[in-house]
Amino acid sequence: MSYALSTLWYDRQRYLPGVLAVGFSALLIALQCGLLLGLFSITSIPVDHTNADIWLGAPEVLSVDLGRPIREASLARLASQPEIERSEIYLQGFSYWSKPDGGTELCMVIGSRLDENALGKVKELTRDLYLQLSEPGSIVIDESDLERLGVKGVGDHAEVAGNRVRIVGLTKGLKSLAGPYVFCSINTARPLLRVFPDQITYVLGKCHDHKDAAAVVSRLRENQNFSAFTSPEFSFRSRMHWLTKTKAGIALGYAAALGLLVGAVVTSQTLYAATAASLREFAVLRAMGIPRWRMQFMVMQQSLFVGLIGVGLALPAVHGLATVADYFGGRVELPIWLQATAAIVTLTMALFSGLFALRSLRNVEPAALLR
Amino acid sequence: MSISPNLKSNIKLRSGVSGISITGKNISKTFGEGDMKTTAVNDVSIEIKQGEVALMMGPSGSGKTTLLAILSGLLKPDNGKVVALGQDIWALNERERENFRLKHCSFIFQGYNLFASLTARQQLEIVAQWGDGISSREARKKADEILDVLGLLKKAHLRPGELSGGEKQRVAIGRALIKNPDFCFADEPTSALDWAHGEQVIDILRSTAHDRGCTVLIVAHDARVIPYADKIFYLEDGKMIDDGGKSIHKTYGKAP
């Protein structure tokens, strides 16, 4: 075991504030970003929970829920691409839900084909559900939105844009942000969204080989009458739009920077104090001619270990808190890249704290031992 | 305590040479300025042979510790020069002097100055590894050899908090000896110990000088150290007093 680690273990109470500060910083960054990712992943549910490789929409569409009408004839544009196996139309847009006992609520109507291989049908729609949706005026909503929409469950009626609809089933886990999702057939969706018969919102495509999607999209972009995206691109674009539009990213940046700053101050002070406590011992080594860099290296090793232990404690805690958040209806997304970024950022912070603590070694003066 | 009776069998010998090891010529050192100016060492010359135990005595504030710091390359004198192993150490630049200390000098201080978090073995290993750049396995072997000589092998795993004062000072000596130094500078190495332990420490230092050829310079107040010294210097008010031992006898009640 290295001297740095021996010292860290022996003096663990002294180093504990530093370890906790690093851990807290990592936890704050990972959990806040995870919460935000979870929150904005809701906006891309229509993209993430369907099977399309390519989305073709109105020019410069900002997010999947902000699609504008395009002509149904656009279907041919995508279908004619040689890499495309099949394509289909898709409707999506905001509408007004009138609650049975009065009051209105913004809702997001999604109309798609409803067969086994339909591209726009969310995965949560079971065979039983999509078969029932083929009946005009029938809809499916998520169970988490029942209260918000003022209904009790399957069999209840409501009105969307003045059209009577009947709830034939419920999905689970499709939480909404701006307005509850209302899933239905294309024919049901048209009056609810008040679009003309030849208007649609998107054309969805499936490639023979999904790796060809990027090439098809790049070709389609040459036509300025459309905007085309691969599914991952459109998902990311939708999330980023809401992240920047709501300025949540700025709030996140401030909170994370504050967490890092507090972590850096506590960690550097902890390391500084620990090093300062051994100045006389370091002075003996300096008297014996041992170069200063050896001691500096030891302090840097200590800061790395403080960082590693802090991050090691933080990551399981982040997962634990994410589970708790999930239990209470929150949504925390923790992709590996986010965990790695939080770990790298806080480890870098710990190392910078170590660099800052090195100034205590400047006070090592061997001659002082002989006064 | 059991100290190996023969240090020669455990540590590489350097004895056999008895030339001049270190010389200080016309050394002066003052601290402060104006009315606050104090002369700590005033035109002192000193010469110690290789393998000798030299004892520096004198009342508090006589300048003996300052002289030790100058001779060991830790404190620059205002005047005079120090030649050790043929090198004028104050003519060297900072890095060269640090290198000189690394190769040739070790120190023992009154207040052990051991890392609280490291075991007795690690206190020695850290010097061998960081100083000589040797592997941890080699450092451990070397440390165990020295601890064995000092009768501390069974306590190698203990930290300073678990050792007695005498044992701590022996670990500090071990830390100094693991470098196999040419010079060992000891500042009041026995003052925090009772005489039983103090005598053991002085015994070890004497063996180090006589068996290994290490030049040992001890600053001490304790008159009981006198019989163990090969040469005694007496300082008073920064000046070396050479009166045939009269001052020493007067101050300590013991003739050199």
XYZ file of C-alpha atoms in Angstrom:
627
model
C 0.000 0.000 0.000
C 1.420 3.414 -0.898
C 2.356 5.912 1.783
C -0.409 8.184 0.489
C -3.013 5.499 1.016
C -1.582 4.485 4.420
C -1.829 8.089 5.563
C -5.327 8.447 4.159
C -6.564 5.349 5.964
C -4.866 6.164 9.273
C -6.040 9.764 9.213
C -9.432 8.973 7.697
C -11.336 11.272 10.025
C -9.216 14.183 8.901
C -9.750 13.363 5.216
C -13.452 12.560 5.576
C -14.700 16.117 4.817
C -12.727 16.084 1.567
C -14.086 12.674 0.584
C -17.643 13.770 1.376
C -17.192 17.046 -0.520
C -16.023 15.206 -3.628
C -18.832 12.672 -3.232
C -21.401 15.413 -2.798
C -20.180 17.208 -5.924
C -20.345 14.016 -7.993
C -23.783 13.227 -6.587
C -25.064 16.731 -7.304
C -23.835 16.730 -10.886
C -25.002 13.213 -11.730
C -28.378 13.496 -10.030
C -29.226 16.947 -11.363
C -28.238 16.073 -14.904
C -30.036 12.731 -14.536
C -33.208 14.453 -13.334
C -33.068 16.920 -16.166
C -32.401 14.197 -18.733
C -35.289 12.234 -17.255
C -37.553 15.240 -17.387
C -36.752 16.125 -20.968
C -36.694 12.537 -22.162
C -40.481 12.786 -21.788
C -40.513 15.197 -24.718
C -38.977 12.593 -27.007
C -41.170 9.650 -25.962
C -42.923 9.547 -29.377
C -39.490 9.091 -31.007
C -37.872 6.819 -28.437
C -40.809 4.441 -27.984
C -41.504 3.792 -31.672
C -39.765 1.769 -34.383
C -38.999 4.322 -37.094
C -35.439 4.918 -38.311
C -36.258 8.209 -40.052
C -38.572 11.149 -39.303
C -39.551 13.528 -42.084
C -41.337 16.723 -41.015
C -41.949 20.390 -41.801
C -38.886 22.596 -42.408
C -36.838 23.435 -39.331
C -39.061 21.600 -36.879
C -37.620 22.241 -33.418
C -39.001 19.323 -31.456
C -41.173 16.295 -32.119
C -44.117 17.888 -30.294
C -43.828 21.081 -32.351
C -44.394 19.475 -35.758
C -46.352 21.487 -38.314
C -48.635 20.053 -40.999
C -47.089 18.789 -44.234
C -48.801 17.290 -47.250
C -49.545 13.591 -47.249
C -47.900 13.390 -50.681
C -44.560 13.711 -48.867
C -44.880 10.008 -48.108
C -43.800 9.252 -51.679
C -40.610 11.270 -51.208
C -39.433 8.963 -48.441
C -40.897 5.755 -49.872
C -39.022 6.278 -53.128
C -35.617 6.059 -51.441
C -34.031 2.685 -52.307
C -32.897 1.967 -48.726
C -36.434 2.337 -47.352
C -38.259 -0.895 -46.511
C -41.559 0.757 -45.581
C -42.946 4.160 -44.681
C -46.119 5.538 -43.161
C -47.873 8.721 -42.149
C -48.085 10.042 -38.585
C -50.056 12.800 -36.901
C -49.112 14.624 -33.759
C -50.123 17.926 -32.246
C -51.570 19.768 -29.297
C -55.316 19.909 -28.778
C -57.812 20.715 -26.013
C -59.292 18.117 -23.717
C -62.615 18.988 -22.143
C -63.046 17.240 -18.805
C -66.401 15.523 -18.189
C -67.063 17.712 -15.156
C -65.895 20.945 -16.744
C -62.552 22.595 -17.383
C -60.063 22.066 -20.159
C -56.556 20.667 -20.356
C -53.891 20.853 -23.051
C -53.217 17.401 -24.493
C -50.923 15.884 -27.105
C -52.792 13.802 -29.683
C -50.802 11.101 -31.457
C -52.410 9.356 -34.414
C -50.577 6.453 -36.004
C -51.146 3.276 -37.954
C -52.146 0.427 -35.687
C -51.001 -2.855 -37.120
C -48.416 -5.225 -35.723
C -45.518 -3.621 -37.640
C -46.681 -0.009 -37.479
C -43.749 2.394 -37.130
C -45.503 5.167 -35.199
C -47.252 2.982 -32.634
C -45.650 3.274 -29.190
C -44.351 -0.020 -27.819
C -46.646 0.245 -24.813
C -49.738 -0.215 -27.005
C -50.479 -3.930 -26.717
C -52.218 -5.873 -29.482
C -55.436 -5.780 -27.499
C -55.206 -2.008 -27.141
C -54.385 -1.156 -30.731
C -57.148 -3.418 -31.998
C -59.630 -1.505 -29.866
C -58.236 1.802 -31.136
C -59.315 0.953 -34.668
C -62.876 1.860 -33.618
C -63.450 5.593 -34.476
C -63.404 7.935 -31.490
C -61.563 5.541 -29.206
C -58.423 6.646 -27.434
C -55.797 5.367 -24.979
C -54.202 7.561 -22.318
C -51.564 6.932 -19.666
C -52.743 5.916 -16.228
C -50.595 8.677 -14.663
C -52.744 11.315 -16.430
C -56.188 10.099 -15.285
C -56.543 12.669 -12.556
C -55.159 15.494 -14.663
C -57.678 14.726 -17.398
C -60.558 14.415 -14.932
C -61.496 10.816 -15.817
C -61.649 7.641 -13.785
C -60.511 5.036 -16.276
C -61.477 2.771 -19.147
C -65.004 3.357 -20.445
C -65.123 7.039 -19.522
C -65.953 9.659 -22.123
C -64.525 13.121 -22.721
C -64.226 15.640 -25.537
C -61.143 16.602 -27.514
C -61.492 19.695 -29.689
C -65.225 19.271 -29.468
C -65.158 15.618 -30.549
C -66.465 12.962 -28.208
C -63.883 10.314 -27.381
C -63.996 7.132 -25.316
C -61.132 5.736 -23.283
C -60.600 2.110 -24.305
C -57.364 1.436 -22.462
C -54.476 2.733 -20.378
C -50.737 2.640 -20.831
C -48.176 2.653 -18.063
C -45.010 4.742 -17.815
C -45.674 7.275 -20.590
C -45.596 10.390 -18.453
C -46.151 13.715 -20.122
C -44.627 17.174 -19.751
C -46.721 19.861 -21.495
C -49.881 17.867 -22.101
C -50.985 14.263 -21.527
C -50.539 11.899 -24.478
C -53.728 10.795 -26.244
C -53.036 7.791 -28.486
C -55.435 6.982 -31.302
C -55.771 5.943 -34.940
C -55.005 8.329 -37.792
C -58.679 8.609 -38.640
C -59.589 9.487 -35.058
C -56.696 11.970 -34.827
C -57.636 14.098 -37.851
C -60.733 15.747 -36.317
C -59.070 15.995 -32.909
C -56.181 17.964 -34.465
C -58.439 19.749 -36.972
C -56.158 19.041 -39.927
C -57.247 18.763 -43.556
C -57.609 15.276 -45.003
C -54.382 15.540 -47.019
C -52.352 16.943 -44.137
C -50.113 14.961 -41.819
C -47.378 15.880 -39.308
C -44.600 13.423 -40.093
C -43.651 10.641 -42.457
C -41.864 7.792 -40.726
C -39.526 5.399 -42.488
C -37.855 2.083 -41.774
C -34.680 1.113 -43.647
C -33.755 -2.390 -44.744
C -30.594 -1.758 -42.762
C -30.905 0.899 -40.053
C -27.272 1.893 -40.636
C -28.388 3.472 -43.915
C -30.658 5.952 -42.116
C -27.988 8.673 -41.896
C -27.274 8.524 -45.634
C -30.982 8.695 -46.509
C -31.490 11.625 -44.147
C -28.554 13.515 -45.610
C -29.993 13.028 -49.118
C -33.463 14.144 -48.017
C -32.056 17.311 -46.461
C -31.117 18.570 -49.910
C -34.814 19.308 -50.343
C -35.576 22.396 -48.316
C -39.289 21.676 -48.165
C -38.690 19.168 -45.398
C -36.543 18.545 -42.402
C -35.314 14.992 -41.968
C -33.729 13.302 -38.977
C -32.626 9.885 -37.868
C -34.482 8.805 -34.737
C -31.528 9.418 -32.368
C -30.992 12.868 -33.902
C -34.636 13.829 -33.538
C -34.780 12.533 -29.991
C -31.685 14.571 -29.042
C -32.967 17.657 -30.893
C -36.311 17.497 -29.070
C -34.658 17.199 -25.650
C -32.140 19.932 -26.332
C -34.839 22.280 -27.576
C -36.724 22.071 -24.312
C -33.544 22.132 -22.279
C -32.442 25.425 -23.864
C -35.890 26.945 -24.282
C -36.747 26.551 -20.613
C -33.263 27.759 -19.570
C -33.121 24.717 -17.312
C -29.608 24.097 -18.600
C -28.449 27.425 -17.176
C -29.955 26.640 -13.767
C -28.280 23.259 -13.912
C -24.948 24.834 -14.841
C -25.105 27.224 -11.888
C -26.064 24.504 -9.420
C -23.356 22.151 -10.689
C -20.725 24.923 -10.654
C -21.715 25.829 -7.103
C -21.477 22.186 -6.042
C -18.065 21.921 -7.641
C -16.863 25.137 -6.023
C -17.948 24.037 -2.543
C -16.384 20.632 -3.176
C -13.129 22.185 -4.366
C -12.855 24.540 -1.392
C -13.559 21.833 1.212
C -11.286 19.297 -0.496
C -8.366 21.686 -0.926
C -8.658 22.900 2.659
C -8.788 19.306 3.921
C -5.688 18.361 1.948
C -3.930 21.587 2.938
C -4.591 21.029 6.636
C -3.537 17.371 6.447
C -0.288 18.275 4.685
C 0.392 21.179 7.045
C 0.040 18.788 10.009
C 3.044 16.797 8.724
C 5.297 19.733 7.858
C 7.976 18.823 10.440
C 8.138 15.247 9.152
C 8.438 16.494 5.576
C 11.130 18.917 6.771
C 13.221 15.973 8.071
C 13.014 14.358 4.653
C 13.941 17.652 2.979
C 16.917 17.967 5.352
C 18.059 14.544 4.186
C 17.963 15.849 0.620
C 14.816 14.076 -0.514
C 13.455 16.147 -3.398
C 10.337 18.215 -2.890
C 8.564 16.610 -5.869
C 8.334 13.319 -3.954
C 6.208 15.025 -1.321
C 4.201 16.910 -3.924
C 3.536 13.631 -5.698
C 2.302 12.116 -2.444
C -0.150 15.007 -1.928
C -1.392 14.573 -5.496
C -1.799 10.831 -4.898
C -3.812 11.624 -1.795
C -6.051 13.997 -3.739
C -6.580 11.305 -6.387
C -7.513 8.746 -3.716
C -9.830 11.257 -2.020
C -11.454 11.776 -5.433
C -11.743 8.074 -6.215
C -13.239 7.225 -2.825
C -15.637 10.195 -3.052
C -16.825 9.177 -6.511
C -16.940 5.525 -5.428
C -19.324 6.475 -2.627
C -21.341 8.890 -4.753
C -22.273 6.639 -7.664
C -24.134 3.958 -5.650
C -25.823 6.785 -3.722
C -26.923 8.366 -7.022
C -28.473 5.060 -8.113
C -30.161 4.682 -4.736
C -31.631 8.183 -4.888
C -32.715 7.621 -8.505
C -34.642 4.549 -7.362
C -36.269 6.589 -4.600
C -37.155 9.322 -7.124
C -38.626 6.686 -9.431
C -40.759 5.353 -6.576
C -42.210 8.819 -6.050
C -42.949 9.301 -9.756
C -39.789 11.221 -10.712
C -37.662 10.153 -13.620
C -33.858 10.082 -13.410
C -31.864 8.960 -16.436
C -28.315 7.853 -15.690
C -26.594 6.882 -18.922
C -23.010 5.640 -18.608
C -21.666 8.772 -20.310
C -23.317 10.946 -17.649
C -21.868 8.891 -14.790
C -18.446 8.928 -16.453
C -18.641 12.696 -16.984
C -19.657 13.330 -13.358
C -16.777 11.080 -12.211
C -14.203 12.746 -14.471
C -15.311 16.287 -13.581
C -15.162 15.627 -9.839
C -11.869 13.717 -10.073
C -10.397 16.666 -11.962
C -11.747 18.943 -9.249
C -10.076 16.773 -6.594
C -6.756 16.913 -8.457
C -6.994 20.701 -8.774
C -7.686 20.831 -5.034
C -4.510 18.785 -4.563
C -2.559 21.292 -6.662
C -3.943 24.088 -4.500
C -2.938 22.212 -1.328
C 0.647 21.920 -2.579
C 1.248 25.474 -1.438
C 1.455 24.165 2.139
C 4.659 22.321 1.153
C 6.275 25.678 0.391
C 6.439 26.139 4.166
C 8.659 23.084 4.605
C 11.874 24.536 6.011
C 14.445 21.983 7.266
C 16.538 24.593 9.106
C 13.479 25.373 11.266
C 13.925 21.964 12.928
C 17.219 23.156 14.367
C 15.983 26.396 15.949
C 16.272 -3.727 24.504
C 18.662 -5.854 22.500
C 20.884 -4.167 20.010
C 22.965 -6.333 17.747
C 26.439 -6.400 19.298
C 28.132 -6.009 15.986
C 26.882 -3.428 13.534
C 29.675 -4.421 11.174
C 27.966 -7.672 10.259
C 24.787 -5.924 9.244
C 25.831 -2.767 7.508
C 28.411 -2.043 4.863
C 31.659 -0.902 6.390
C 33.308 2.362 5.477
C 35.854 2.517 8.262
C 39.550 2.310 7.736
C 39.896 5.891 6.588
C 40.632 8.417 9.227
C 41.240 11.588 7.250
C 39.507 14.910 7.805
C 35.843 14.514 7.053
C 34.474 17.995 7.605
C 36.069 21.359 8.212
C 34.509 24.670 9.073
C 36.723 27.732 8.737
C 36.080 31.173 10.233
C 32.325 30.677 10.313
C 30.157 33.584 11.412
C 26.422 33.987 11.483
C 24.256 36.844 12.724
C 20.484 37.140 12.960
C 18.386 40.313 12.843
C 19.365 43.856 11.941
C 20.260 47.101 13.694
C 19.645 47.049 17.434
C 18.144 43.570 17.146
C 21.285 42.121 15.603
C 22.566 39.014 17.406
C 25.744 37.183 16.657
C 25.021 33.478 16.901
C 28.372 32.159 15.681
C 31.490 34.314 15.746
C 34.527 33.332 13.668
C 34.459 29.654 14.600
C 36.707 27.021 13.039
C 36.169 23.313 13.512
C 37.606 20.083 12.161
C 36.229 16.557 12.561
C 37.774 13.327 11.324
C 35.920 10.521 9.619
C 34.492 7.991 12.065
C 34.678 10.351 15.018
C 31.936 11.160 17.481
C 32.161 14.909 17.990
C 30.193 16.513 20.777
C 29.215 20.152 20.687
C 28.412 21.589 24.093
C 27.690 24.945 25.581
C 25.002 26.889 27.390
C 21.661 27.744 25.780
C 22.041 30.374 23.073
C 25.751 29.686 22.676
C 25.279 29.046 18.940
C 25.890 25.292 18.877
C 22.695 24.421 17.022
C 23.302 27.244 14.535
C 26.780 25.874 13.912
C 25.332 22.383 13.371
C 22.846 23.807 10.850
C 25.673 25.575 8.988
C 27.967 22.547 8.965
C 25.153 20.301 7.736
C 24.280 22.538 4.796
C 20.928 23.727 6.113
C 21.803 27.319 7.070
C 24.033 29.616 5.062
C 26.779 31.326 7.067
C 27.507 35.041 6.646
C 31.230 34.343 6.491
C 33.536 31.371 6.360
C 33.350 28.111 4.524
C 32.478 24.491 5.158
C 34.385 21.762 3.356
C 32.891 18.292 3.613
C 34.422 15.326 1.788
C 36.550 17.805 -0.141
C 33.617 19.949 -1.323
C 32.936 23.524 -0.304
C 29.259 22.939 0.356
C 28.300 26.614 0.501
C 29.878 27.181 -2.911
C 27.413 24.656 -4.367
C 24.084 25.833 -5.726
C 20.845 24.927 -3.949
C 20.234 21.791 -6.007
C 23.815 20.556 -5.729
C 23.746 21.080 -1.964
C 20.426 19.192 -1.757
C 22.063 16.386 -3.716
C 25.049 16.434 -1.387
C 22.751 16.077 1.608
C 20.860 13.306 -0.157
C 24.033 11.313 -0.764
C 25.920 11.988 2.436
C 23.888 13.480 5.288
C 21.366 12.267 7.822
C 19.731 13.993 10.747
C 18.339 13.094 14.140
C 16.265 15.669 15.970
C 15.187 16.044 19.534
C 11.494 15.651 18.714
C 11.585 12.438 16.649
C 9.438 13.947 13.847
C 8.029 10.620 12.712
C 4.941 10.420 10.480
C 2.078 9.496 12.812
C 0.382 7.460 10.096
C 3.335 5.280 9.103
C 4.681 2.181 10.794
C 8.247 2.001 12.079
C 9.191 0.038 8.971
C 7.553 2.564 6.633
C 9.408 5.466 8.317
C 12.644 3.861 7.109
C 11.325 2.594 3.785
C 10.139 6.038 2.724
C 13.708 7.396 2.990
C 15.189 4.456 1.079
C 12.534 4.567 -1.626
C 12.301 8.308 -2.079
C 15.983 8.982 -1.470
C 17.705 6.145 -3.315
C 14.808 5.349 -5.624
C 15.003 1.646 -4.807
C 12.096 -0.785 -5.112
C 9.663 -1.274 -2.251
C 10.888 -4.856 -1.770
C 14.502 -3.732 -1.473
C 13.513 -0.871 0.819
C 11.657 -3.275 3.069
C 14.651 -5.606 3.248
C 16.974 -2.733 4.099
C 14.559 -1.345 6.682
C 14.213 -4.736 8.370
C 18.009 -5.102 8.526
C 18.374 -1.778 10.298
C 15.401 -2.389 12.601
C 16.927 -5.742 13.506
C 20.201 -4.031 14.396
C 18.278 -1.548 16.531
C 16.330 -4.339 18.239
C 13.042 -3.122 16.796
C 12.194 -5.781 14.230
C 9.356 -7.132 16.347
C 7.874 -3.649 16.504
C 8.307 -2.863 12.810
C 4.540 -2.875 12.274
C 3.803 -0.388 15.058
C 3.112 3.312 14.551
C 4.786 6.070 16.628
C 1.750 6.282 18.909
C 2.366 2.680 19.964
C 6.099 3.114 20.679
C 7.929 4.450 23.748
C 10.091 7.579 23.544
C 13.292 5.527 23.367
C 11.837 3.316 20.642
C 10.719 6.340 18.654
C 14.195 7.842 18.830
C 15.667 4.511 17.710
C 13.289 4.542 14.724
C 14.484 8.092 13.984
C 18.074 6.795 14.147
C 17.096 3.927 11.838
C 15.633 6.461 9.413
C 18.970 8.286 9.479
C 21.070 5.122 9.102
C 19.159 3.473 6.254
C 20.876 5.896 3.880
C 24.277 4.614 5.031
C 25.346 8.261 5.458
C 28.820 9.766 5.723
C 27.549 12.327 8.231
C 25.010 12.046 10.969
C 23.972 15.314 12.603
C 22.129 14.867 15.872
C 20.490 17.754 17.725
C 19.856 16.932 21.385
C 19.055 13.294 20.560
C 18.802 12.265 24.215
C 17.164 15.254 25.850
C 13.641 13.792 25.716
C 14.771 10.415 27.074
C 15.687 9.011 30.467
C 19.354 8.058 30.740
C 18.765 4.329 30.236
C 17.288 5.052 26.821
C 19.619 7.993 26.197
C 22.633 5.756 26.724
C 21.303 3.242 24.219
C 20.915 6.015 21.654
C 24.435 7.307 22.241
C 25.768 3.741 22.070
C 24.176 3.273 18.676
C 25.573 6.564 17.402
C 29.042 5.643 18.691
C 28.877 2.256 16.954
C 27.708 3.981 13.800
C 30.780 6.209 13.869
C 33.366 3.656 14.899
C 32.143 0.627 12.960
C 30.818 2.293 9.835
C 33.105 5.289 9.551
C 30.218 7.716 9.737
C 31.138 11.125 11.109
C 28.740 11.908 13.945
C 28.239 15.416 15.266
C 26.061 15.641 18.354
C 24.736 18.791 19.972
C 23.942 17.987 23.601
C 23.465 19.469 27.024
C 23.695 16.214 28.884
C 27.062 15.761 30.604
C 26.565 11.991 30.679
C 27.231 11.951 26.934
C 30.800 13.262 27.462
C 32.509 9.874 28.002
C 31.185 8.618 24.666
C 32.667 11.429 22.574
C 35.969 11.287 20.724
C 36.170 15.061 20.526
C 34.351 17.806 22.391
C 33.780 21.400 21.314
C 32.604 24.025 23.717
C 30.843 27.160 22.537
C 29.993 30.226 24.539
C 28.407 33.395 23.126
C 29.054 32.109 19.619
C 32.766 31.593 20.202
C 34.719 28.369 20.386
C 36.436 28.096 23.776
C 39.591 26.032 23.781
C 40.867 26.091 27.371
C 41.811 22.474 27.834
C 38.389 21.460 29.128
C 38.192 23.936 31.984
C 34.927 25.498 30.780
C 33.369 22.086 30.253
C 34.394 21.049 33.733
C 33.054 24.280 35.158
C 29.705 24.030 33.376
C 29.108 20.313 33.561
C 31.252 19.227 36.470
C 32.916 16.668 34.249
C 36.261 16.716 32.476
C 36.370 15.743 28.809
